[in-house]
Short mmCIF file of the C-alpha atoms (twelve columns), coordinates in Angstrom:
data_MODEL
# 
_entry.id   MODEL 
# 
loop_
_atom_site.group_PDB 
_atom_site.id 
_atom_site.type_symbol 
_atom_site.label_atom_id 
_atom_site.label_alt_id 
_atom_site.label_comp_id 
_atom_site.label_asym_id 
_atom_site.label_seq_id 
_atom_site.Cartn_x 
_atom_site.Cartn_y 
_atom_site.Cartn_z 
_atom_site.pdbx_PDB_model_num 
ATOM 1  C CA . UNK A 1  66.223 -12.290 -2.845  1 
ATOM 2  C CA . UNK A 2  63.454 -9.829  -3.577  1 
ATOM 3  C CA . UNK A 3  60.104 -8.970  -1.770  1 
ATOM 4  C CA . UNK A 4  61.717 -11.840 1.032   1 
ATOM 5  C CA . UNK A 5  61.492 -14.504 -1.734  1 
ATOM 6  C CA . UNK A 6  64.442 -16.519 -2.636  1 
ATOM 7  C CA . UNK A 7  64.687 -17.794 -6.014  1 
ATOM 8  C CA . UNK A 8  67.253 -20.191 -7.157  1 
ATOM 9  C CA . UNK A 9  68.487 -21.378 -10.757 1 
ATOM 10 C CA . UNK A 10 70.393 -24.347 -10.817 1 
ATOM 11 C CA . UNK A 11 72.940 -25.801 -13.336 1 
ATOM 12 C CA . UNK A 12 69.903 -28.305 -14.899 1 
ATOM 13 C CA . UNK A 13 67.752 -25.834 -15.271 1 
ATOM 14 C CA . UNK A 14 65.592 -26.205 -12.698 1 
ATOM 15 C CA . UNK A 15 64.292 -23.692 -10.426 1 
ATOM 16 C CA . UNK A 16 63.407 -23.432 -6.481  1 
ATOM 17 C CA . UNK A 17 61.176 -20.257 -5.432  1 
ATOM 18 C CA . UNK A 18 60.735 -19.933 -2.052  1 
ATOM 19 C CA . UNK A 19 58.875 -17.362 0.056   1 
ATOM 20 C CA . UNK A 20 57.394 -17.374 3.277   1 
ATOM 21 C CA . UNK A 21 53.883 -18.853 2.428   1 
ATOM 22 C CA . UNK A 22 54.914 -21.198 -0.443  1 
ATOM 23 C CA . UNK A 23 57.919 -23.348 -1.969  1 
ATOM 24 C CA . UNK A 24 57.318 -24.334 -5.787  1 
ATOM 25 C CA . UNK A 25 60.325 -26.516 -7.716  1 
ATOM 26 C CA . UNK A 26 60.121 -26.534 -11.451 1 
ATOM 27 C CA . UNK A 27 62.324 -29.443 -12.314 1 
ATOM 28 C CA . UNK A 28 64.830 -29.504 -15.890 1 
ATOM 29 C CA . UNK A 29 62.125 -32.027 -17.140 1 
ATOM 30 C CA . UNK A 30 59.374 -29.400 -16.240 1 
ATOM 31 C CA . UNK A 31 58.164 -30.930 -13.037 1 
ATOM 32 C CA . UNK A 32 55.980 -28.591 -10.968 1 
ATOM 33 C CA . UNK A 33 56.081 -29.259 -6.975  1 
ATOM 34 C CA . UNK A 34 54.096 -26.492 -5.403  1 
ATOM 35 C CA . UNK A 35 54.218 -26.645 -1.593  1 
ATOM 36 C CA . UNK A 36 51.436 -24.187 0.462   1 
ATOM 37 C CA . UNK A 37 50.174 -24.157 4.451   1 
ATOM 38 C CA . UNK A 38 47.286 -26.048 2.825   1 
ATOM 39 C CA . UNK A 39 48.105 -28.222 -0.001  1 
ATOM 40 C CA . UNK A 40 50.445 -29.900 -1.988  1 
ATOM 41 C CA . UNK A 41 50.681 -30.410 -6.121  1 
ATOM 42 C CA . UNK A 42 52.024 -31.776 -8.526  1 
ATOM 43 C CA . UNK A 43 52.783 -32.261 -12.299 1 
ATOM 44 C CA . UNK A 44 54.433 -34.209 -15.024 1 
ATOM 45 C CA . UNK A 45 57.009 -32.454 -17.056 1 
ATOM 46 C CA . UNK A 46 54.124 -33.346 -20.057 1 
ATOM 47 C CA . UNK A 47 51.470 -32.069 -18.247 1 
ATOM 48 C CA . UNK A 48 49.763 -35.510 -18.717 1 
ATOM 49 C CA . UNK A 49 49.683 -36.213 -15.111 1 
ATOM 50 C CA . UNK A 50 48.606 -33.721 -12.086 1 
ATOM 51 C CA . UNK A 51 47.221 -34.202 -8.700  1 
ATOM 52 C CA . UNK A 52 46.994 -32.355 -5.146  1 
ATOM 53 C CA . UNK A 53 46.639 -33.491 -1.971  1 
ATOM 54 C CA . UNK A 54 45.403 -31.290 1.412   1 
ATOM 55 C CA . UNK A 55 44.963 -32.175 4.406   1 
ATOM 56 C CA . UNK A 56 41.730 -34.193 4.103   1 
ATOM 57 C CA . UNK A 57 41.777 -34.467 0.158   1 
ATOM 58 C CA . UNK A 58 43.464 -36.080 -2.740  1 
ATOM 59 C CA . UNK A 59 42.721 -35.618 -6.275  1 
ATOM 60 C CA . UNK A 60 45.128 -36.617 -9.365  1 
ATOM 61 C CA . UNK A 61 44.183 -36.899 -13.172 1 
ATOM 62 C CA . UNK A 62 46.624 -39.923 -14.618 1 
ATOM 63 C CA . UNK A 63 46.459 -41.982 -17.300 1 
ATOM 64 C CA . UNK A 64 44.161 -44.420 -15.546 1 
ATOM 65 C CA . UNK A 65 41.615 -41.616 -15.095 1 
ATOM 66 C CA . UNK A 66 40.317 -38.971 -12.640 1 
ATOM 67 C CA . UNK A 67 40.587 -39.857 -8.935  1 
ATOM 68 C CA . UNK A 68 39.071 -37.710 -6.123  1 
ATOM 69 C CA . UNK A 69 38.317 -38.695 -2.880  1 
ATOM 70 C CA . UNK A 70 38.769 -38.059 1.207   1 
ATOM 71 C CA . UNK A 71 41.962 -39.067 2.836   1 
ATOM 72 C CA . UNK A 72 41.521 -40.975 5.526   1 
ATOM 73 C CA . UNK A 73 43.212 -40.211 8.724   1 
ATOM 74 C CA . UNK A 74 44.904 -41.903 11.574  1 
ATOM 75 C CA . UNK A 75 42.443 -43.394 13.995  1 
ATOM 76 C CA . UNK A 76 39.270 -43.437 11.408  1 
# 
């Protein structure tokens, strides 16, 4: 632990940082999982593939294309 942050290598390779306003994973493939108070994100070990999703958005490049719209929410 430094600066309250815990960071953690595993045996595949991967690596968990956690602090006390984020969480981010980087998987042995090169996943990225990013978790903050006000979004969440993601990408392919390739980099081909990303999105992100807050609380009233999501937006995601893929192979299909570029999306980017609102989310809709219970009771709409």
């Amino acid at each position: 632990m430094a600066d309250d942050t815990i960071i953690e290598i595993r045996h595949d390779g991967s690596i968990k940082r956690r602090s006390a306003e984020d969480e981010t994973h980087v998987e042995a493939d090169g996943s990225i999982f990013k978790w903050t108070p006000h979004a969440e994100s993601t990408m392919t070990g390739d980099g081909i593939e990303m999105a992100r999703r807050t609380e009233d958005r999501i937006a995601a490049i893929t192979h299909d294309g570029v999306v980017d719209r609102a989310r809709k929410r219970q009771g709409d």
